[in-house]
Coordinates of C-alpha atoms in Angstrom, one line a residue:
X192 CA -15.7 1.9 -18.6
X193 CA -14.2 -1.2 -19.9
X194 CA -11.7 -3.3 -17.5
X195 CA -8.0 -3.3 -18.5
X196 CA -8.0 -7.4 -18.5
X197 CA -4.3 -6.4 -20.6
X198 CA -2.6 -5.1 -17.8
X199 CA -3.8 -7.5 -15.4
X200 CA -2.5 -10.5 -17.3
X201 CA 0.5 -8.6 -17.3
X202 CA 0.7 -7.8 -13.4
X203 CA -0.1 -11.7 -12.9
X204 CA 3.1 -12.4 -15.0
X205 CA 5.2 -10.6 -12.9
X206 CA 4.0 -12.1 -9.8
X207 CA 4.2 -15.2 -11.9
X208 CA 8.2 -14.3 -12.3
X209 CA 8.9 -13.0 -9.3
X210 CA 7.3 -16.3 -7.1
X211 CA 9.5 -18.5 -9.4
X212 CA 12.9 -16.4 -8.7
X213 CA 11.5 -16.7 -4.8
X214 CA 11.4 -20.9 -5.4
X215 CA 14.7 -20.4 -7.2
X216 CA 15.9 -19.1 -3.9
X217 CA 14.5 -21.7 -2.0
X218 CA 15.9 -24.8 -4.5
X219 CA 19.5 -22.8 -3.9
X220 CA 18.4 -23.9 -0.2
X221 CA 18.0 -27.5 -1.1
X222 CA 21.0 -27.5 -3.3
X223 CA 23.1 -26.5 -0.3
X224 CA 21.5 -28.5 2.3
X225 CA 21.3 -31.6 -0.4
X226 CA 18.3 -32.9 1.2
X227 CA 17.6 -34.8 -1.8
X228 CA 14.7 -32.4 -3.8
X229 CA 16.7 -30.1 -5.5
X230 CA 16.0 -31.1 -9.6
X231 CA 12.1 -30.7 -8.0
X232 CA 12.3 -27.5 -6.1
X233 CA 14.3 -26.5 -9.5
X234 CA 11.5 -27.7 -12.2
X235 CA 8.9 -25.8 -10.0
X236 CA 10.7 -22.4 -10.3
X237 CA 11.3 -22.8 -14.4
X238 CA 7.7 -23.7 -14.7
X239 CA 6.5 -20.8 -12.7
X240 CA 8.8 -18.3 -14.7
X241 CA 8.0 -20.0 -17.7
X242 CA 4.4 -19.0 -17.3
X243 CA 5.3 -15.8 -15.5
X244 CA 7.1 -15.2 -19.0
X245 CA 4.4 -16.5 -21.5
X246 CA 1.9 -14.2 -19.4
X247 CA 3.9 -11.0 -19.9
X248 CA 4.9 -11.7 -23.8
X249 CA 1.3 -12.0 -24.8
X250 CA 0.0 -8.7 -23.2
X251 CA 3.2 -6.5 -23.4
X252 CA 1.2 -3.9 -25.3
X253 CA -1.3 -3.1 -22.7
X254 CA -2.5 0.1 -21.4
X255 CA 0.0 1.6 -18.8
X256 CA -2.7 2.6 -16.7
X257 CA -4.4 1.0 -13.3
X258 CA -7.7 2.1 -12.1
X259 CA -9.8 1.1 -8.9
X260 CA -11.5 -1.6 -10.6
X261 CA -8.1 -3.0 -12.2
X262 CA -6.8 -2.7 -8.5
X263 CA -9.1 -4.5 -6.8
X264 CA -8.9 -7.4 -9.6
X265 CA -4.7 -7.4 -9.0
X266 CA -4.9 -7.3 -5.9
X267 CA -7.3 -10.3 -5.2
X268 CA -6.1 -12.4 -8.5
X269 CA -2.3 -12.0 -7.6
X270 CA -3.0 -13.9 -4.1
X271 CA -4.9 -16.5 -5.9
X272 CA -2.0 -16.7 -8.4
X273 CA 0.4 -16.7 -6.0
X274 CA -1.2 -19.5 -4.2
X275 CA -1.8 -21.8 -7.0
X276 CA 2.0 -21.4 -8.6
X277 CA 3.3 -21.5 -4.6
X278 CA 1.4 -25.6 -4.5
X279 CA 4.5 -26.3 -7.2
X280 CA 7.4 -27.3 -5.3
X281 CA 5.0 -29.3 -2.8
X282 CA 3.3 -31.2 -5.3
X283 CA 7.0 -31.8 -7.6
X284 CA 8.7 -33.2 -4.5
X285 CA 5.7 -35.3 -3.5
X286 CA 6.1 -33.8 0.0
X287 CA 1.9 -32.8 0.0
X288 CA 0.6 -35.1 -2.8
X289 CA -2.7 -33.5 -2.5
X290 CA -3.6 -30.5 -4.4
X291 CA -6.3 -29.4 -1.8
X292 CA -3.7 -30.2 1.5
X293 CA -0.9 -28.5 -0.9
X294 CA -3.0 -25.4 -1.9
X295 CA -4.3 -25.0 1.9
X296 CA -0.7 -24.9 2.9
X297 CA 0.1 -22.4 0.6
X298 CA -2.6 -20.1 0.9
X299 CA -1.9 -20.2 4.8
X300 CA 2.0 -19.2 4.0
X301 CA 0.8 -16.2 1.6
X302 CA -2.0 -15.1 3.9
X303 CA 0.2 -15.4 6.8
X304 CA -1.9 -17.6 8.7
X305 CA 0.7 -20.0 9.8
X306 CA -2.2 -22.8 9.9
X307 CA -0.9 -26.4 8.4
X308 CA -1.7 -29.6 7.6
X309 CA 1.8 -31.0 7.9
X310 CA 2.1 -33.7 11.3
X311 CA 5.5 -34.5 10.4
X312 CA 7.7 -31.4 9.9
X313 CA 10.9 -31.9 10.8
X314 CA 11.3 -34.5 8.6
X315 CA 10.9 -32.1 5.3
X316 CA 13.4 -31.3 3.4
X317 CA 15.0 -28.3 4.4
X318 CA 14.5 -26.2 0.9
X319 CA 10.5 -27.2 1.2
X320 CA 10.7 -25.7 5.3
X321 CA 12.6 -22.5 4.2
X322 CA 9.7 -22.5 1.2
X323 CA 7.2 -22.3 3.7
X324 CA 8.5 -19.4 5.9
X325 CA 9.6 -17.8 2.4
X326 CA 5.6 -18.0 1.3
X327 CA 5.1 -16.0 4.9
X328 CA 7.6 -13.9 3.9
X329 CA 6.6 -12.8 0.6
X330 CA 3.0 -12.4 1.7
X331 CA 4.2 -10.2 4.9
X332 CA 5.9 -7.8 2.7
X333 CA 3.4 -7.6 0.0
X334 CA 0.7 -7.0 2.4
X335 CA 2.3 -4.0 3.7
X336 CA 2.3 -2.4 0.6
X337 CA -0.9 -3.1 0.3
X338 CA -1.9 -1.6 3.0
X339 CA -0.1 1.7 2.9
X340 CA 0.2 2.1 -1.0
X341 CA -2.3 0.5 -2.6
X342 CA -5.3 0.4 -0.2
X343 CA -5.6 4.0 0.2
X344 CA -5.9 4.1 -3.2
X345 CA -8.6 1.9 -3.4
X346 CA -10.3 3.3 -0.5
X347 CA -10.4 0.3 1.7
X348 CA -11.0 0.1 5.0
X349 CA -9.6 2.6 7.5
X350 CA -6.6 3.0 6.3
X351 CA -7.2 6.6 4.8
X352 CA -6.6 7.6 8.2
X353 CA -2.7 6.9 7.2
X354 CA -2.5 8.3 3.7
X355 CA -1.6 11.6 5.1
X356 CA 1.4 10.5 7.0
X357 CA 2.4 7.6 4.6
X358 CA 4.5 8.7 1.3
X359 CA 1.6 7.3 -0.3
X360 CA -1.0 7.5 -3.3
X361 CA -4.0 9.8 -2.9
X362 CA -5.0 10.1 -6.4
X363 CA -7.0 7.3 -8.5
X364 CA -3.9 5.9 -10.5
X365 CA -1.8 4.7 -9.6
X366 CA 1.1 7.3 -7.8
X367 CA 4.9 7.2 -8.8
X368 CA 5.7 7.7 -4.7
X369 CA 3.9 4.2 -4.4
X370 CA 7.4 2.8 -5.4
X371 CA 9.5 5.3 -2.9
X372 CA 6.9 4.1 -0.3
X373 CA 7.8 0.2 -1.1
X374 CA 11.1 0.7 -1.0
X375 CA 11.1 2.1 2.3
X376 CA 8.9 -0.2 4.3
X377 CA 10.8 -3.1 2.1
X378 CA 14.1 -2.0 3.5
X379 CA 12.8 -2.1 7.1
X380 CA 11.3 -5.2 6.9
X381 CA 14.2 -7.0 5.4
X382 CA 16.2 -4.9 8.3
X383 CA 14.0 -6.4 10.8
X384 CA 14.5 -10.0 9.1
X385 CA 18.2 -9.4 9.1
X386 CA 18.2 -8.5 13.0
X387 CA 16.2 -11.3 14.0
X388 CA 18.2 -14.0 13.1
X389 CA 21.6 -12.8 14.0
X390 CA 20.3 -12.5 17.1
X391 CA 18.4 -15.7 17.4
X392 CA 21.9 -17.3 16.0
X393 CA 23.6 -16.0 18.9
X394 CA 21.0 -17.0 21.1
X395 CA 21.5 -20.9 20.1
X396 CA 19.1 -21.6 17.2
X397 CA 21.0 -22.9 14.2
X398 CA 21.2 -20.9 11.7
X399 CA 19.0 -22.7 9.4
X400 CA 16.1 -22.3 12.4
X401 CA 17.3 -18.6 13.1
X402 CA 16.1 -17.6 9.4
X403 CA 13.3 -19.5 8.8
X404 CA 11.4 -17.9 12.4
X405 CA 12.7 -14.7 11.5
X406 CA 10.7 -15.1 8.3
X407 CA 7.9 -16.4 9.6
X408 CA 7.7 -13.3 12.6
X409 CA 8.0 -10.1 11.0
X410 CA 5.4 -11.6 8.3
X411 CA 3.4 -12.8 11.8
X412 CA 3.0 -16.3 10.2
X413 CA 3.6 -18.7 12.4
X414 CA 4.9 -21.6 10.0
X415 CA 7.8 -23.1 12.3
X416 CA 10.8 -26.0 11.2
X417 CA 9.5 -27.6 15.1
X418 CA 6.4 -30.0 15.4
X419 CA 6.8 -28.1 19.1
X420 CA 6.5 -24.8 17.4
X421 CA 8.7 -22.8 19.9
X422 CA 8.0 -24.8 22.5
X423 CA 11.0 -26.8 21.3
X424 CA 12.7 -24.1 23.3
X425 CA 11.3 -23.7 25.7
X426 CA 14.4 -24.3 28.0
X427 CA 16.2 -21.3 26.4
X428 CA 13.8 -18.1 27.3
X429 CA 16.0 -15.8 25.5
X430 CA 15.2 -17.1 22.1
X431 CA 11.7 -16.6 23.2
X432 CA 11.9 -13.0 24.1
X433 CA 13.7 -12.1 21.2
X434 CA 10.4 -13.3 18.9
X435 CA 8.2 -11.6 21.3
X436 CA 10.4 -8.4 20.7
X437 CA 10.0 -8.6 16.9
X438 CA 6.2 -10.3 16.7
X439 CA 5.3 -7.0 18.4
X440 CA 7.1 -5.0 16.2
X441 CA 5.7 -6.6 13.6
X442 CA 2.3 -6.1 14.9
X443 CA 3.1 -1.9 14.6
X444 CA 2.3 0.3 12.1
X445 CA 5.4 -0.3 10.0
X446 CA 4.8 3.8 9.1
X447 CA 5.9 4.0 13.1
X448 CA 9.5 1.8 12.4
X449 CA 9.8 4.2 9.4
X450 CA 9.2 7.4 11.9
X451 CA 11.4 6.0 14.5
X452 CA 14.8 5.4 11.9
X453 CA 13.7 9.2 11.2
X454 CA 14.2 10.6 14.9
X455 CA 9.9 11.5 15.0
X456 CA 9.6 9.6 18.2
X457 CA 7.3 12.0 18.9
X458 CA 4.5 10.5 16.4
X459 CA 5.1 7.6 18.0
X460 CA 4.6 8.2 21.4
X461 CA 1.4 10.6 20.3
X462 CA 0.1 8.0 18.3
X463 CA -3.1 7.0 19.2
X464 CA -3.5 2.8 18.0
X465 CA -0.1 2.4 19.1
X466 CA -0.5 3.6 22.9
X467 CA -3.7 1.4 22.9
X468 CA -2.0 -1.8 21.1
X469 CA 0.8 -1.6 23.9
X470 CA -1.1 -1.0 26.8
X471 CA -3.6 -3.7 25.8
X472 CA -0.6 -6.0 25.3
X473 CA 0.6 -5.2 28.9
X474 CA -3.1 -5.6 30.4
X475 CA -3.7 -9.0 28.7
X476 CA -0.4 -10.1 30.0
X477 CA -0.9 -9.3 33.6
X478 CA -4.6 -11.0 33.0
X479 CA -2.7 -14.4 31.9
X480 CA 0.0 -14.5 34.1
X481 CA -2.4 -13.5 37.2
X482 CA -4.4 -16.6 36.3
X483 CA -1.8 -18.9 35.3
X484 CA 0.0 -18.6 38.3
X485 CA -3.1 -18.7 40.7
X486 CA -5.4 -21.1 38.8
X487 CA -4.0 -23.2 35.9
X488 CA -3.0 -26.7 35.7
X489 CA -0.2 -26.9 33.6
X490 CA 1.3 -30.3 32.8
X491 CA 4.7 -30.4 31.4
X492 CA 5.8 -30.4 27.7
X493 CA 5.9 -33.0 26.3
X494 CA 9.4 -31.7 24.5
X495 CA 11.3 -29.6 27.2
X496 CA 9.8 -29.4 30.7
X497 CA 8.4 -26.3 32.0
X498 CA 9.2 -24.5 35.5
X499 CA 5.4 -23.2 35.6
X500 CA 5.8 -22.3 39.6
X501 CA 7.8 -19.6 38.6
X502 CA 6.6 -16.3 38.4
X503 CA 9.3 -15.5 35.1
X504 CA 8.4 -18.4 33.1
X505 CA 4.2 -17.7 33.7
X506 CA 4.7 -14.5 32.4
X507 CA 6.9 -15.5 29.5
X508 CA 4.6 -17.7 28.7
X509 CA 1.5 -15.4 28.9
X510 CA 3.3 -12.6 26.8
X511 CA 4.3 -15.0 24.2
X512 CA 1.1 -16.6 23.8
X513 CA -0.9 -13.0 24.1
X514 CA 1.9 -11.2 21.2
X515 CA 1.2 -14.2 19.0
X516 CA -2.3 -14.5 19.3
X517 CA -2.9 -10.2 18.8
X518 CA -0.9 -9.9 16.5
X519 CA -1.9 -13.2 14.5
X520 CA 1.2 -14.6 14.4
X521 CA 0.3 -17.9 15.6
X522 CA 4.0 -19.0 17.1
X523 CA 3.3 -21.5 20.0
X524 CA 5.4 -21.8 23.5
X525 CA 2.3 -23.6 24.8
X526 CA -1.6 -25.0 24.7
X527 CA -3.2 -21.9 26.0
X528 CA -6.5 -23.9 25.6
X529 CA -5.0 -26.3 28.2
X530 CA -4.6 -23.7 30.7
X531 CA -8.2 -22.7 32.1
X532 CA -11.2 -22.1 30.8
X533 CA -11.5 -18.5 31.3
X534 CA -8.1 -18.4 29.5
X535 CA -9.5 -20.1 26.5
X536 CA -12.5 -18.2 26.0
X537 CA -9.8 -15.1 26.6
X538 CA -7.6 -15.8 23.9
X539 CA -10.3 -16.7 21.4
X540 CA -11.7 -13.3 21.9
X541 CA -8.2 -12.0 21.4
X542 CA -8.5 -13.6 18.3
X543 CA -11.1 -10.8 17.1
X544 CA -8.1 -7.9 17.8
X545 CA -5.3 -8.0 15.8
X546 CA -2.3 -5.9 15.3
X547 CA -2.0 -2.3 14.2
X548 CA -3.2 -0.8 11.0
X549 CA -0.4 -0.7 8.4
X550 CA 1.7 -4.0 10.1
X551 CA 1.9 -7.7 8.8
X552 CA -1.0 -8.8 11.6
X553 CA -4.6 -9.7 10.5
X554 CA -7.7 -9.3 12.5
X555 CA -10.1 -6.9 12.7
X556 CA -7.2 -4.2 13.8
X557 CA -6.8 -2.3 16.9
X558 CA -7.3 1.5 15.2
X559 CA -11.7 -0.5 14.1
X560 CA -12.0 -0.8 17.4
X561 CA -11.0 2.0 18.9
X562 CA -12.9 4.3 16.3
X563 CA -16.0 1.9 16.8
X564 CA -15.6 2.6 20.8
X565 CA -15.0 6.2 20.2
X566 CA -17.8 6.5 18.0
X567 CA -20.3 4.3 20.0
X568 CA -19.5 6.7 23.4
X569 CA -20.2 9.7 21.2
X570 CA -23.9 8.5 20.5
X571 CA -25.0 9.2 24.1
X572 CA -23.5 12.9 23.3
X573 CA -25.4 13.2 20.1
X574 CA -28.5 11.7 21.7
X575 CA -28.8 14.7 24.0
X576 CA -27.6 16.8 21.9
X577 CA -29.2 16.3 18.0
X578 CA -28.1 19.1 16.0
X579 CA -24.8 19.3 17.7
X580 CA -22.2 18.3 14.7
X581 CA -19.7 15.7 16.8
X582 CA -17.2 14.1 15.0
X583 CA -14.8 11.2 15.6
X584 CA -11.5 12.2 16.6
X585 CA -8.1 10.3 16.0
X586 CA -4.8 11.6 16.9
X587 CA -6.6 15.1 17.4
X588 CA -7.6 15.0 13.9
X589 CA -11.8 15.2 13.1
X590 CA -12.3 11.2 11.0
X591 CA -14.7 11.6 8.5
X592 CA -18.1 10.3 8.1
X593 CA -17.3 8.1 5.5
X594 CA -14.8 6.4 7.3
X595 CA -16.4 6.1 10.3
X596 CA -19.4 3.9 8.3
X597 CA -16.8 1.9 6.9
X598 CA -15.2 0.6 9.9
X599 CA -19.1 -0.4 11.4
X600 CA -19.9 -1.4 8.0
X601 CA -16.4 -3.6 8.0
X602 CA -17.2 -5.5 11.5
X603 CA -20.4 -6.4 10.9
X604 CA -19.7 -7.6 7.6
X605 CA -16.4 -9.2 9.6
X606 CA -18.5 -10.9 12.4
X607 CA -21.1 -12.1 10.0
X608 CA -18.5 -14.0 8.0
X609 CA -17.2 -15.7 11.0
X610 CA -20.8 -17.2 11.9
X611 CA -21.2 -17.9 8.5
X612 CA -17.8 -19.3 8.5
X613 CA -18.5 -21.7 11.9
X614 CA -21.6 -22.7 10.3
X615 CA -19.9 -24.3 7.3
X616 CA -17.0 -25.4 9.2
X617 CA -19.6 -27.2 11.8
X618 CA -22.1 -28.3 8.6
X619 CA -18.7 -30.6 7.2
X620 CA -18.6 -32.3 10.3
X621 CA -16.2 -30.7 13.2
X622 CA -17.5 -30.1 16.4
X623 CA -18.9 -26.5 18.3
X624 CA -15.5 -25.5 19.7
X625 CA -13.7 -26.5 16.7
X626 CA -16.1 -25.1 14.3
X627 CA -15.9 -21.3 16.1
X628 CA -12.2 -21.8 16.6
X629 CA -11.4 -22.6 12.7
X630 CA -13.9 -19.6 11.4
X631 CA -12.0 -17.3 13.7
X632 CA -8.7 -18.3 13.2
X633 CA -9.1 -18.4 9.5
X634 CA -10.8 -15.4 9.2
X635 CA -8.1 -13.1 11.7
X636 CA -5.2 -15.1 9.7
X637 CA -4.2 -16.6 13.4
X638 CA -3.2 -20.1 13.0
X639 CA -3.9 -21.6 16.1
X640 CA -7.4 -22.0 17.1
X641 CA -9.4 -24.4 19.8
X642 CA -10.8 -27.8 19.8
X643 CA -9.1 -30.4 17.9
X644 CA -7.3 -27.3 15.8
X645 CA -5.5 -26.1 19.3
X646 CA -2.1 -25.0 19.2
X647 CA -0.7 -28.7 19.8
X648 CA -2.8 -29.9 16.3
X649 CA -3.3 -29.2 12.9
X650 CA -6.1 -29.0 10.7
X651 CA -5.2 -32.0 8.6
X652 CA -9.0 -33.3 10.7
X653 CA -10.7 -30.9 8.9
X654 CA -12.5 -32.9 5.3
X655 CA -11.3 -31.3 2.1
X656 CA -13.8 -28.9 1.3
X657 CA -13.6 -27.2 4.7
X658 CA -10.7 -26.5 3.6
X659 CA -11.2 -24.9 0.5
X660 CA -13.6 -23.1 2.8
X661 CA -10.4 -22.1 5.3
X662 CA -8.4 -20.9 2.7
X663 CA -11.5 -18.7 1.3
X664 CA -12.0 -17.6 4.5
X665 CA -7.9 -16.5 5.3
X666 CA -7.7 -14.8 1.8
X667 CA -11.2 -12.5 3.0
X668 CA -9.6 -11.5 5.9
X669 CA -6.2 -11.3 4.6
X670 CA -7.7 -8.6 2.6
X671 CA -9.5 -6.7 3.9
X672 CA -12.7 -8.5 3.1
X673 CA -14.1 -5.8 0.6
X674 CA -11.4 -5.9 -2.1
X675 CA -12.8 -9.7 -2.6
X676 CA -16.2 -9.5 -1.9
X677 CA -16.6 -6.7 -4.5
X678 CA -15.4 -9.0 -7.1
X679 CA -18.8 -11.1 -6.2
X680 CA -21.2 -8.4 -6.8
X681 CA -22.9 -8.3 -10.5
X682 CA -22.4 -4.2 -10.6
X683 CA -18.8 -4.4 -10.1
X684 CA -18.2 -6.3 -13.9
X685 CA -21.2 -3.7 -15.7
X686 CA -19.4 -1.7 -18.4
X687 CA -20.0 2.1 -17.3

C-alpha cells in the first residue's frame, strides 16, 4: 500500500496558509503598536502563504483519502513545517539572527514548552512577543485535536480510553464528526482565552500582557512578555490566582469543560483522572507550603519583594509553582530550585506527571500512571490467582489488554528517552543537574528545569546542537513519542 505523499503536500499547504494568516495577525499587532517591524512581520506572512499556496496548487488533484500511515506522516511533518515557516518573522526582523536559536524558539512555542533563549524580552517588539504566545497558542489548540480526534484514530497512546465519550473518529479514515469535534473543543478554548484576559485586564495587567498570558495558559506554554515571568507581579496575587484558575483548567480533559457547558457534572465528578489530578494538586500543595513555610530560605525578588512569612503568599506560591510545573505550563512566580533541596528534587519529579489526558499539558499524563499503578497492584492478585482473568478497570469500565501494554510500553520507552536525552545533553558539555533537568523538561514540554536552566535562566548556555537535540526531544513528547518514532523504523516506509 503505497503512501499518499499527494495529500500530504497538500495538508502541509494548508498549515503552510493558515501559519502565515496567524503571522498576518501578529504584523496587524506590530502595525498597531508601531514598534517599528511591521514591513518584516508582513514579508514573513506573504512568504509563508506564498508557499502555503504553491504547495496546494501543485497537488490539488490528490486522493481525498487519509490513512494511519498518512496520519502519522501529517501529523509529525505539520509540526516540523510549522516550526520552520514559524523561525520567519524572527529571522526577517533580525530579532533571533540565528536559525538554530530562532528554530529552538519556535519549536518551544509550537510544542508548548515555554523554554527560550531570549535574555532580553521586554525589549522585543510587541508583534514578535504576541508571535510567541500566538506559536503557544496555535500549538495548544492543535494538540487538542490531536488528541481527541486524530489520535484515536491512529491508535496512540491511551487515549482510546476517550474515544467513546469524545464525538470522535473510531474508524480508519478519517471521520466527518472529527470536524464537529474541533469545533467544539475550538470554541472552548478560544472561550477560555477570551475569559482570561478580561479578567486579567481588570485585575491590572495591560491589555497587551492580559492577552498574551492568556495565550500562553490555556496552551500551558509558559512564553511570558516579563524577563520575571510572573513574578513581575508578584505584588498583585490576584493576577496570580486567576492563571492558576485557568493553567488547571487547562491541564483537564478539555472533553470535561465540554461536559460541564453540557450540565453532565456528573462525568465530571465520576471521572476517574480528574479526581486523581485534583487531589494530587491539593496534596503537592500542602507538601510545598508545609516546607516552605517551615524550612526554606527564601530571599526576595529581585523585581517585587515577597512577604514569604506569610502563610497566604507560601501557599500561593506553592500552588502556582506545583499547577505550572503538572501541568507543563512552565509560568514562574519564583526559583523553586532555590527553595530547599527536598523541594527541588520534588518538583523535578513532578516534572514526570503532567496534566490530564485530552488537555494542552505534556508529560507522561496522570490517566499512564494511574493505569500503570492499577495494573502493577493487580499483579499480586494474579500471582495468587493464575487463571483468574483480572482486568484493568477505569471509570468502572474493564481497559483492554492492548491498552494496558501500551501505556508500560509508552513509559519505558518515555523514561529511556530522558536518560538517553541527559546523556547527550551532559555529552555537549552541561553539567549533572543541568543535563537531567534539560532532558526532562524538554521531554514533559515544561520549560523550566534545574541547574543553570532553572526558572530564573534560559537555555541560551546550552551549545547549538543540544539544542537541536531539545527541540527533538519536545516534539517526541509533544507527541506522544510513537507517532515520530514510527517514522524512524524501516517497516513503516515498505510498500504492503
Amino acid at each position: 500500500m503505497r503512501v499518499n505523499y499527494k495529500i500530504i503536500f497538500h495538508l502541509m499547504g494548508l498549515l503552510l496558509l493558515c501559519n502565515g494568516g496567524f503571522m498576518f495577525l501578529a504584523t496587524l499587532i506590530s502595525f498597531i503598536y508601531k514598534d517599528g517591524v511591521t514591513l518584516e512581520m508582513f514579508l514573513a506572512g506573504l512568504v509563508t502563504i506564498i508557499g502555503g499556496a504553491l504547495f496546494m496548487l501543485t497537488t490539488r488533484d490528490h486522493k481525498k483519502e487519509i490513512k494511519k500511515r498518512e496520519g502519522y506522516i501529517v501529523v509529525t511533518f505539520g509540526w516540523i513545517f510549522m516550526s520552520l515557516s514559524g523561525t520567519f518573522p524572527y529571522l526577517f526582523t533580525e530579532t533571533i539572527p540565528s536559525f538554530t536559536n530562532a528554530f529552538f524558539e519556535t519549536m518551544s512555542g509550537y510544542t508548548t514548552t515555554g523554554a527560550t533563549i531570549l535574555e532580553k524580552i521586554e525589549g522585543l517588539p510587541e508583534g514578535i512577543l504576541f508571535w510567541r504566545s500566538l506559536t503557544h497558542w496555535i500549538g495548544g489548540m492543535g494538540i487538542i485535536v490531536l488528541a481527541i480526534a486524530i489520535l484515536p484514530l491512529l491508535g496512540i497512546g491511551g487515549m482510546q480510553l476517550f474515544a467513546a465519550e469524545a464525538p470522535g473518529p473510531s474508524a480508519d479514515k478519517l471521520h466527518p464528526r472529527i470536524t464537529d469535534t474541533a469545533k467544539r473543543l475550538w470554541l472552548i478554548y478560544f472561550g477560555y482565552t477570551v475569559a482570561e484576559t478580561i479578567l486579567l485586564n481588570l485585575a491590572g495587567m495591560s491589555f497587551f500582557d492580559a492577552i498574551n498570558h492568556a495565550l500562553c495558559t490555556l496552551s500551558t506554554g509558559g512564553f511570558s512578555t516579563k524577563d520575571a515571568s510572573v513574578a513581575y507581579w508578584n505584588g498583585q496575587p490576584i493576577i496570580q490566582y486567576i492563571i492558576i484558575l485557568f493553567m488547571f483548567l487547562a491541564g483537564t480533559n478539555f472533553v470535561l469543560s465540554y461536559f460541564a457547558f453540557k450540565g453532565k457534572i456528573q462525568k465530571i465528578i465520576k471521572d476517574e483522572e480528574f479526581k486523581i489530578y485534583a487531589i494530587l494538586t491539593l496534596i503537592f500543595t500542602l507538601i510545598a507550603t508545609a516546607i516552605i513555610y517551615t524550612q526554606a530560605n527564601v530571599q526576595p525578588s529581585d523585581y517585587h519583594p515577597m512577604v514569604w512569612g506569610e502563610l497566604e503568599s507560601d501557599f500561593r506560591h506553592s500552588l502556582f509553582s506545583v499547577i505550572a510545573v503538572i501541568t507543563t505550563t512552565g509560568f514562574v512566580t519564583a526559583d523553586f530550585t532555590s527553595w530547599t533541596t527536598f523541594l527541588t528534587i520534588f518538583f523535578f519529579g513532578l516534572m514526570f506527571l503532567g496534566g490530564s489526558a485530552g488537555s494542552t499539558s505534556g508529560g507522561v499524563k496522570v490517566v499512564r500512571h494511574l493505569l500503570m499503578i492499577k495494573n502493577g497492584l493487580l499483579e499480586f492478585k494474579r500471582t495468587l490467582h493464575p487463571r483468574a482473568i483480572i482486568p484493568v478497570r477505569y471509570n468502572n469500565k474493564s481497559v483492554s489488554e492492548h491498552i494496558v501494554y501500551n501505556i508500560l510500553g509508552f513509559f519505558i520507552l518515555y523514561m529511556l528517552l530522558f536518560i538517553i536525552g541527559a546523556l547527550v545533553l551532559g555529552f555537549v558539555g552541561l553539567d549533572f543537574e543541568s543535563a537531567v533537568g534539560g532532558a526532562a523538561s524538554s521531554l514533559g514540554n515544561v520549560g523550566p528545569a534545574l541547574g543553570k536552566l532553572n526558572p530564573l535562566e534560559n537555555y541560551n548556555v546550552i551549545p547549538s546542537f543540544g539544542k537541536w537535540w531539545c527541540a527533538f526531544l519536545m516534539l517526541l513528547g509533544r507527541l506522544e513519542l510513537f507517532t515520530v518514532l514510527i517514522l524512524l523504523t524501516p517497516f513503516f516506509w515498505r510498500n504492503r
